Amino acid sequence: MQKQFRLLAAVTLGLPAFALAGPSDYVRVPAVEYGEREIDIKYGTEKMKDSEGGERESAGSLGFGYGATPWWFTEAYVKYEKEGSSKTKYDAFEWENKFQLTETNKYFADVGFFVELEVPKERHEEGYEIAFGPLFQFDTGPLRWNLNPVFEKLVHSRALLVNIDYPLGMAAYHHLSAVALGVDELRGIYIMGKAATLKAASAT
Amino acid sequence: MISKVVHDEHSTNTYLFRNALTAADVQPFMKHGTVLDNQKALTVRSAFLQNREYMDVFYREGYTVMEMEGGPYLSATYEIAEPRRHPSNEIVSLVDQNMFELGVIHYASDTPYSRRQSLLSKSLSYFGVESTYGCAIAIARRIFASELARIG
């Protein structure tokens, strides 16, 4: 019932009923203001589901931007994040470039394009990230719509998956021991096997 | 079947651990089968060598999963987490180790001593394939989710 009310409220207000976004995501518009100098402060917060720990995750950024040409806006900013009860900490440096591709209000939709490069604090572990995508903005009556499909590419991850195929008995022990000796850091061990259930053994 | 207790006949240890996999990770991929969590598993030296009377002892103790590799893997896991040889004939808790995630999952192939089937005696068929793939997908998704969460 609560979901229905939420949906009804969203439709009534002309808002999206759901969003696939994190606390540090935001809406970009395609327009570029030539010569504009901008101090940009963003903040978002999200409470995770109970099945995902139920903690509150918050993120913020402080940026400085400049409209270098009538069609190019560039901005650099630092990002901070806070997870659960831990302290707020520096997360990443980002450089964003936005390009206006059409004149404002000349066509049905204003079109732009953005490219963003993120250098995380833990860049040796997390790798660099690049995100890009088109920006659309158009009006329908009193409503203004923005569409920001974002394509993100994970540039680098040092994680390695090692698969040990089906050793039984003590072979499993020796294989895993040997693999563990050769790695610096283990993130997870996942064991999958074929088994018989004893339930029917006793029932029959 | 998702266990959080494994008794190992090799080391005669009983391992307790926090399983990173839950029934909710597997159930979305199961159309016909059922996922059972909070199970207790028994690692035997050979599934062929068991008999009903012996297995009944374990069943009465709440063990419902019989397999052949979980115990030795957990013995090796203990030695990764602790700088010493794994013990023997003890109750060993891996619950507090937080160096890495530990996920243990089994797909049921058959029920020993019923309908004259035993482990490895029957082909998987669609039902076996479904649970096998369900387990594999759950593990793969867990790995990717953990890594994506780690790299932000």
Short mmCIF file of C-alpha atoms in Angstrom, two decimals:
data_model
loop_
_atom_site.label_atom_id
_atom_site.label_comp_id
_atom_site.label_asym_id
_atom_site.label_seq_id
_atom_site.Cartn_x
_atom_site.Cartn_y
_atom_site.Cartn_z
CA MET A 1 0.00 0.00 0.00
CA GLN A 2 2.85 2.35 0.89
CA LYS A 3 4.40 1.67 -2.54
CA GLN A 4 1.10 2.54 -4.25
CA PHE A 5 0.91 5.85 -2.37
CA ARG A 6 4.50 6.59 -3.31
CA LEU A 7 3.78 5.81 -6.96
CA LEU A 8 0.60 7.90 -6.92
CA ALA A 9 2.45 10.82 -5.32
CA ALA A 10 5.24 10.57 -7.85
CA VAL A 11 2.84 10.51 -10.80
CA THR A 12 0.82 13.42 -9.36
CA LEU A 13 3.91 15.53 -8.91
CA GLY A 14 5.36 14.53 -12.25
CA LEU A 15 8.39 12.96 -10.62
CA PRO A 16 10.05 9.67 -11.51
CA ALA A 17 8.65 6.83 -9.41
CA PHE A 18 12.06 5.27 -9.02
CA ALA A 19 15.65 6.18 -9.72
CA LEU A 20 18.72 4.07 -10.36
CA ALA A 21 21.21 6.39 -8.75
CA GLY A 22 23.56 6.60 -5.83
CA PRO A 23 23.89 9.42 -3.31
CA SER A 24 26.67 11.04 -5.34
CA ASP A 25 24.79 11.04 -8.64
CA TYR A 26 23.06 14.15 -9.95
CA VAL A 27 21.23 15.51 -12.98
CA ARG A 28 23.30 17.22 -15.68
CA VAL A 29 21.85 19.74 -18.12
CA PRO A 30 23.25 20.28 -21.62
CA ALA A 31 23.41 24.11 -21.53
CA VAL A 32 26.77 25.85 -21.18
CA GLU A 33 27.11 29.40 -19.83
CA TYR A 34 30.07 31.02 -21.56
CA GLY A 35 32.43 32.80 -19.15
CA GLU A 36 30.58 31.56 -16.08
CA ARG A 37 32.69 30.78 -13.01
CA GLU A 38 31.02 28.34 -10.72
CA ILE A 39 31.50 27.06 -7.19
CA ASP A 40 29.57 23.85 -7.03
CA ILE A 41 28.57 22.11 -3.81
CA LYS A 42 26.66 18.85 -3.98
CA TYR A 43 25.49 16.51 -1.25
CA GLY A 44 23.42 13.35 -1.25
CA THR A 45 22.46 10.71 1.27
CA GLU A 46 20.88 7.29 1.02
CA LYS A 47 19.84 4.68 3.57
CA MET A 48 20.69 1.19 2.41
CA LYS A 49 18.18 -1.64 2.60
CA ASP A 50 18.26 -3.73 5.76
CA SER A 51 19.39 -6.69 3.66
CA GLU A 52 22.41 -4.62 2.59
CA GLY A 53 23.35 -3.59 6.11
CA GLY A 54 20.81 -0.82 6.70
CA GLU A 55 23.50 1.83 7.08
CA ARG A 56 23.30 5.37 5.78
CA GLU A 57 25.67 6.30 3.00
CA SER A 58 26.37 9.95 2.23
CA ALA A 59 28.48 11.63 -0.40
CA GLY A 60 29.36 15.19 -1.25
CA SER A 61 31.56 17.18 -3.56
CA LEU A 62 33.07 20.65 -3.87
CA GLY A 63 33.84 21.78 -7.40
CA PHE A 64 35.12 24.76 -9.36
CA GLY A 65 33.90 25.16 -12.92
CA TYR A 66 34.42 27.54 -15.84
CA GLY A 67 32.59 28.10 -19.11
CA ALA A 68 35.67 28.23 -21.29
CA THR A 69 33.85 28.61 -24.62
CA PRO A 70 30.18 28.96 -25.66
CA TRP A 71 30.05 25.19 -26.06
CA TRP A 72 32.53 23.84 -23.46
CA PHE A 73 32.24 23.87 -19.68
CA THR A 74 34.97 22.29 -17.60
CA GLU A 75 34.88 21.55 -13.90
CA ALA A 76 37.21 19.93 -11.37
CA TYR A 77 36.03 18.78 -8.01
CA VAL A 78 36.90 16.73 -4.97
CA LYS A 79 34.51 14.17 -3.58
CA TYR A 80 33.94 13.10 -0.02
CA GLU A 81 32.00 10.18 1.35
CA LYS A 82 30.74 8.82 4.63
CA GLU A 83 29.69 5.21 5.16
CA GLY A 84 27.72 4.20 8.24
CA SER A 85 29.35 5.31 11.47
CA SER A 86 32.76 5.91 9.91
CA LYS A 87 34.16 9.42 9.55
CA THR A 88 33.76 11.53 6.44
CA LYS A 89 36.79 11.01 4.24
CA TYR A 90 38.23 12.15 0.94
CA ASP A 91 37.11 9.79 -1.80
CA ALA A 92 38.19 10.97 -5.24
CA PHE A 93 39.17 13.77 -7.59
CA GLU A 94 37.08 14.26 -10.71
CA TRP A 95 37.42 16.26 -13.89
CA GLU A 96 34.24 16.79 -15.85
CA ASN A 97 33.83 18.29 -19.29
CA LYS A 98 30.45 19.19 -20.75
CA PHE A 99 29.84 20.07 -24.40
CA GLN A 100 26.73 21.81 -25.69
CA LEU A 101 25.93 20.40 -29.13
CA THR A 102 22.78 22.33 -30.06
CA GLU A 103 21.58 25.88 -29.54
CA THR A 104 19.30 26.28 -26.56
CA ASN A 105 15.59 25.86 -27.44
CA LYS A 106 16.31 25.70 -31.18
CA TYR A 107 15.21 22.09 -31.60
CA PHE A 108 12.73 19.82 -29.85
CA ALA A 109 15.47 18.78 -27.42
CA ASP A 110 18.68 20.44 -26.33
CA VAL A 111 21.54 18.00 -26.74
CA GLY A 112 24.90 17.88 -25.02
CA PHE A 113 27.62 15.44 -24.17
CA PHE A 114 29.76 14.94 -21.09
CA VAL A 115 32.97 13.11 -20.26
CA GLU A 116 34.14 12.57 -16.71
CA LEU A 117 37.40 11.14 -15.41
CA GLU A 118 37.60 10.02 -11.79
CA VAL A 119 40.84 9.46 -9.93
CA PRO A 120 39.97 7.64 -6.69
CA LYS A 121 42.01 8.01 -3.54
CA GLU A 122 42.65 4.27 -3.64
CA ARG A 123 43.45 4.40 -7.34
CA HIS A 124 46.03 1.62 -7.18
CA GLU A 125 43.35 -0.76 -5.93
CA GLU A 126 40.24 0.72 -7.49
CA GLY A 127 41.65 1.95 -10.77
CA TYR A 128 40.61 5.02 -12.76
CA GLU A 129 37.06 5.42 -13.94
CA ILE A 130 35.74 7.15 -17.01
CA ALA A 131 32.09 8.01 -17.51
CA PHE A 132 30.47 9.59 -20.53
CA GLY A 133 27.09 9.98 -22.16
CA PRO A 134 24.68 12.24 -24.02
CA LEU A 135 22.56 14.88 -22.26
CA PHE A 136 19.02 15.66 -23.37
CA GLN A 137 16.64 18.33 -22.17
CA PHE A 138 13.17 19.10 -23.53
CA ASP A 139 9.88 20.62 -22.43
CA THR A 140 6.37 19.18 -22.53
CA GLY A 141 3.94 21.89 -21.45
CA PRO A 142 4.90 23.08 -17.98
CA LEU A 143 7.27 20.14 -17.40
CA ARG A 144 10.96 20.12 -18.23
CA TRP A 145 12.58 16.73 -18.74
CA ASN A 146 16.24 15.80 -18.48
CA LEU A 147 17.63 12.53 -19.71
CA ASN A 148 21.16 11.53 -18.69
CA PRO A 149 22.08 8.03 -19.86
CA VAL A 150 25.54 7.42 -18.43
CA PHE A 151 28.04 4.90 -19.73
CA GLU A 152 30.71 4.06 -17.20
CA LYS A 153 33.80 2.09 -17.91
CA LEU A 154 35.80 0.49 -15.16
CA VAL A 155 39.27 1.12 -16.42
CA HIS A 156 41.23 -0.99 -14.04
CA SER A 157 40.78 -3.62 -11.34
CA ARG A 158 43.57 -5.72 -9.94
CA ALA A 159 41.22 -8.43 -8.72
CA LEU A 160 41.86 -11.92 -10.03
CA LEU A 161 39.52 -14.89 -9.97
CA VAL A 162 41.12 -18.29 -9.47
CA ASN A 163 38.94 -21.29 -10.14
CA ILE A 164 39.85 -24.66 -8.66
CA ASP A 165 37.88 -27.29 -10.52
CA TYR A 166 36.33 -30.08 -8.57
CA PRO A 167 39.00 -31.59 -6.36
CA LEU A 168 37.58 -33.98 -3.78
CA GLY A 169 38.87 -34.90 -0.35
CA MET A 170 42.34 -33.75 0.67
CA ALA A 171 43.07 -32.62 -2.89
CA ALA A 172 40.85 -29.64 -2.06
CA TYR A 173 42.99 -28.85 0.99
CA HIS A 174 46.27 -29.02 -0.93
CA HIS A 175 45.00 -27.00 -3.89
CA LEU A 176 43.61 -24.16 -1.79
CA SER A 177 46.69 -24.12 0.47
CA ALA A 178 48.95 -23.83 -2.57
CA VAL A 179 46.89 -21.05 -4.12
CA ALA A 180 46.76 -19.12 -0.83
CA LEU A 181 50.54 -19.25 -0.52
CA GLY A 182 50.91 -17.45 -3.81
CA VAL A 183 48.60 -14.50 -3.29
CA ASP A 184 49.09 -11.30 -1.38
CA GLU A 185 45.49 -10.72 -0.41
CA LEU A 186 42.40 -12.91 -0.49
CA ARG A 187 39.01 -11.23 -0.81
CA GLY A 188 36.84 -14.31 -0.74
CA ILE A 189 36.69 -18.08 -0.90
CA TYR A 190 33.56 -19.56 -2.43
CA ILE A 191 33.05 -23.31 -2.35
CA MET A 192 30.49 -24.97 -4.57
CA GLY A 193 29.99 -28.70 -4.63
CA LYS A 194 27.73 -31.55 -5.45
CA ALA A 195 26.04 -33.09 -2.44
CA ALA A 196 23.53 -35.68 -1.46
CA THR A 197 20.83 -34.83 1.01
CA LEU A 198 20.48 -37.03 4.07
CA LYS A 199 16.89 -36.09 4.67
CA ALA A 200 15.40 -38.91 2.64
CA ALA A 201 18.01 -41.35 3.89
CA SER A 202 16.43 -41.35 7.27
CA ALA A 203 12.88 -40.93 6.08
CA THR A 204 12.88 -44.02 3.90
CA MET B 1 21.76 -26.12 0.19
CA ILE B 2 23.56 -23.44 2.15
CA SER B 3 25.37 -24.55 5.27
CA LYS B 4 26.98 -22.76 8.15
CA VAL B 5 28.33 -25.85 9.89
CA VAL B 6 30.58 -28.48 8.31
CA HIS B 7 31.83 -31.60 10.00
CA ASP B 8 34.95 -32.93 8.32
CA GLU B 9 35.78 -36.63 8.55
CA HIS B 10 39.37 -35.95 7.41
CA SER B 11 40.33 -33.68 10.29
CA THR B 12 37.37 -34.72 12.45
CA ASN B 13 36.81 -31.03 13.06
CA THR B 14 33.46 -29.32 13.07
CA TYR B 15 33.77 -25.94 11.38
CA LEU B 16 31.43 -23.07 12.17
CA PHE B 17 31.50 -20.12 9.80
CA ARG B 18 29.52 -17.16 8.56
CA ASN B 19 28.29 -18.05 5.10
CA ALA B 20 28.45 -15.12 2.67
CA LEU B 21 25.74 -16.71 0.53
CA THR B 22 22.09 -16.63 1.46
CA ALA B 23 18.97 -18.28 0.10
CA ALA B 24 17.94 -14.94 -1.38
CA ASP B 25 21.06 -15.01 -3.56
CA VAL B 26 20.02 -18.28 -5.23
CA GLN B 27 16.23 -18.39 -5.17
CA PRO B 28 15.73 -15.89 -8.03
CA PHE B 29 17.43 -18.35 -10.37
CA MET B 30 15.39 -21.38 -9.31
CA LYS B 31 12.16 -22.09 -11.12
CA HIS B 32 11.55 -25.61 -9.87
CA GLY B 33 13.99 -26.25 -7.05
CA THR B 34 14.09 -25.03 -3.49
CA VAL B 35 16.91 -23.37 -1.60
CA LEU B 36 17.58 -24.51 1.96
CA ASP B 37 19.77 -22.41 4.20
CA ASN B 38 21.01 -22.90 7.78
CA GLN B 39 22.03 -26.46 6.90
CA LYS B 40 24.75 -28.61 8.42
CA ALA B 41 27.06 -30.45 6.05
CA LEU B 42 29.10 -33.59 6.48
CA THR B 43 32.29 -34.12 4.52
CA VAL B 44 32.93 -37.83 4.02
CA ARG B 45 35.93 -39.58 2.54
CA SER B 46 33.77 -41.24 -0.06
CA ALA B 47 30.06 -41.06 -0.69
CA PHE B 48 30.10 -44.68 -1.86
CA LEU B 49 31.44 -46.00 1.42
CA GLN B 50 28.60 -44.83 3.65
CA ASN B 51 25.73 -46.88 4.98
CA ARG B 52 22.33 -45.98 6.26
CA GLU B 53 23.00 -46.70 9.94
CA TYR B 54 26.12 -44.56 10.00
CA MET B 55 24.48 -41.67 8.15
CA ASP B 56 21.47 -41.88 10.41
CA VAL B 57 23.69 -40.86 13.34
CA PHE B 58 24.54 -37.63 11.57
CA TYR B 59 21.02 -37.06 10.39
CA ARG B 60 19.81 -37.23 13.98
CA GLU B 61 22.41 -34.57 14.81
CA GLY B 62 20.88 -32.31 12.19
CA TYR B 63 23.28 -32.93 9.31
CA THR B 64 21.43 -32.94 6.00
CA VAL B 65 24.18 -32.40 3.43
CA MET B 66 26.71 -35.09 2.54
CA GLU B 67 29.61 -34.12 0.32
CA MET B 68 33.33 -34.61 -0.23
CA GLU B 69 35.27 -31.35 -0.26
CA GLY B 70 33.92 -28.72 2.13
CA GLY B 71 35.88 -29.91 5.17
CA PRO B 72 39.33 -29.94 3.55
CA TYR B 73 38.64 -26.52 2.01
CA LEU B 74 37.78 -25.21 5.46
CA SER B 75 40.92 -26.80 6.93
CA ALA B 76 42.94 -24.89 4.36
CA THR B 77 40.86 -21.78 5.05
CA TYR B 78 41.71 -22.06 8.74
CA GLU B 79 45.42 -22.13 7.91
CA ILE B 80 45.03 -19.05 5.70
CA ALA B 81 43.30 -17.15 8.50
CA GLU B 82 45.46 -18.47 11.35
CA PRO B 83 49.24 -18.87 11.27
CA ARG B 84 49.15 -22.46 12.43
CA ARG B 85 48.21 -25.96 11.38
CA HIS B 86 44.51 -26.74 11.58
CA PRO B 87 43.53 -28.64 14.73
CA SER B 88 41.99 -32.09 14.86
CA ASN B 89 38.82 -33.29 16.52
CA GLU B 90 37.79 -29.83 17.65
CA ILE B 91 34.98 -27.39 17.12
CA VAL B 92 36.64 -24.71 15.04
CA SER B 93 35.03 -21.31 14.67
CA LEU B 94 35.78 -19.27 11.56
CA VAL B 95 32.96 -16.88 12.39
CA ASP B 96 35.22 -14.09 13.61
CA GLN B 97 37.73 -14.15 10.80
CA ASN B 98 37.23 -11.08 8.64
CA MET B 99 40.18 -11.36 6.27
CA PHE B 100 37.93 -12.58 3.47
CA GLU B 101 34.42 -13.72 2.68
CA LEU B 102 33.57 -17.37 2.92
CA GLY B 103 30.73 -18.83 0.90
CA VAL B 104 29.74 -22.49 0.85
CA ILE B 105 26.92 -23.82 -1.29
CA HIS B 106 25.91 -27.26 -2.53
CA TYR B 107 23.51 -28.40 -5.17
CA ALA B 108 21.63 -31.58 -4.35
CA SER B 109 22.11 -34.37 -6.80
CA ASP B 110 20.27 -37.23 -5.19
CA THR B 111 19.29 -38.81 -1.89
CA PRO B 112 21.47 -41.74 -0.84
CA TYR B 113 19.83 -44.98 0.15
CA SER B 114 16.52 -44.01 -1.31
CA ARG B 115 15.42 -45.23 -4.71
CA ARG B 116 18.79 -47.00 -4.87
CA GLN B 117 20.54 -43.84 -5.94
CA SER B 118 23.82 -42.67 -4.61
CA LEU B 119 26.13 -39.76 -5.21
CA LEU B 120 27.43 -39.68 -8.79
CA SER B 121 25.08 -42.49 -9.84
CA LYS B 122 22.64 -40.34 -11.76
CA SER B 123 22.95 -37.71 -14.45
CA LEU B 124 22.06 -34.17 -13.54
CA SER B 125 18.99 -33.73 -15.79
CA TYR B 126 17.31 -30.35 -16.05
CA PHE B 127 16.61 -30.16 -12.33
CA GLY B 128 20.23 -30.72 -11.47
CA VAL B 129 21.39 -28.25 -14.08
CA GLU B 130 19.06 -25.60 -12.73
CA SER B 131 20.40 -25.81 -9.19
CA THR B 132 24.00 -26.10 -10.43
CA TYR B 133 23.71 -23.00 -12.55
CA GLY B 134 21.77 -21.22 -9.82
CA CYS B 135 24.64 -21.81 -7.39
CA ALA B 136 27.23 -20.70 -9.94
CA ILE B 137 25.32 -17.53 -10.80
CA ALA B 138 24.87 -16.69 -7.12
CA ILE B 139 28.61 -17.01 -6.51
CA ALA B 140 29.54 -15.01 -9.60
CA ARG B 141 27.13 -12.23 -8.70
CA ARG B 142 28.41 -12.18 -5.14
CA ILE B 143 32.00 -11.83 -6.34
CA PHE B 144 31.16 -9.01 -8.74
CA ALA B 145 28.97 -7.24 -6.19
CA SER B 146 31.73 -7.39 -3.57
CA GLU B 147 34.35 -6.13 -5.98
CA LEU B 148 32.13 -3.33 -7.29
CA ALA B 149 31.35 -2.27 -3.72
CA ARG B 150 35.05 -2.30 -2.89
CA ILE B 151 36.14 -0.16 -5.79
CA GLY B 152 33.19 2.21 -5.31
#
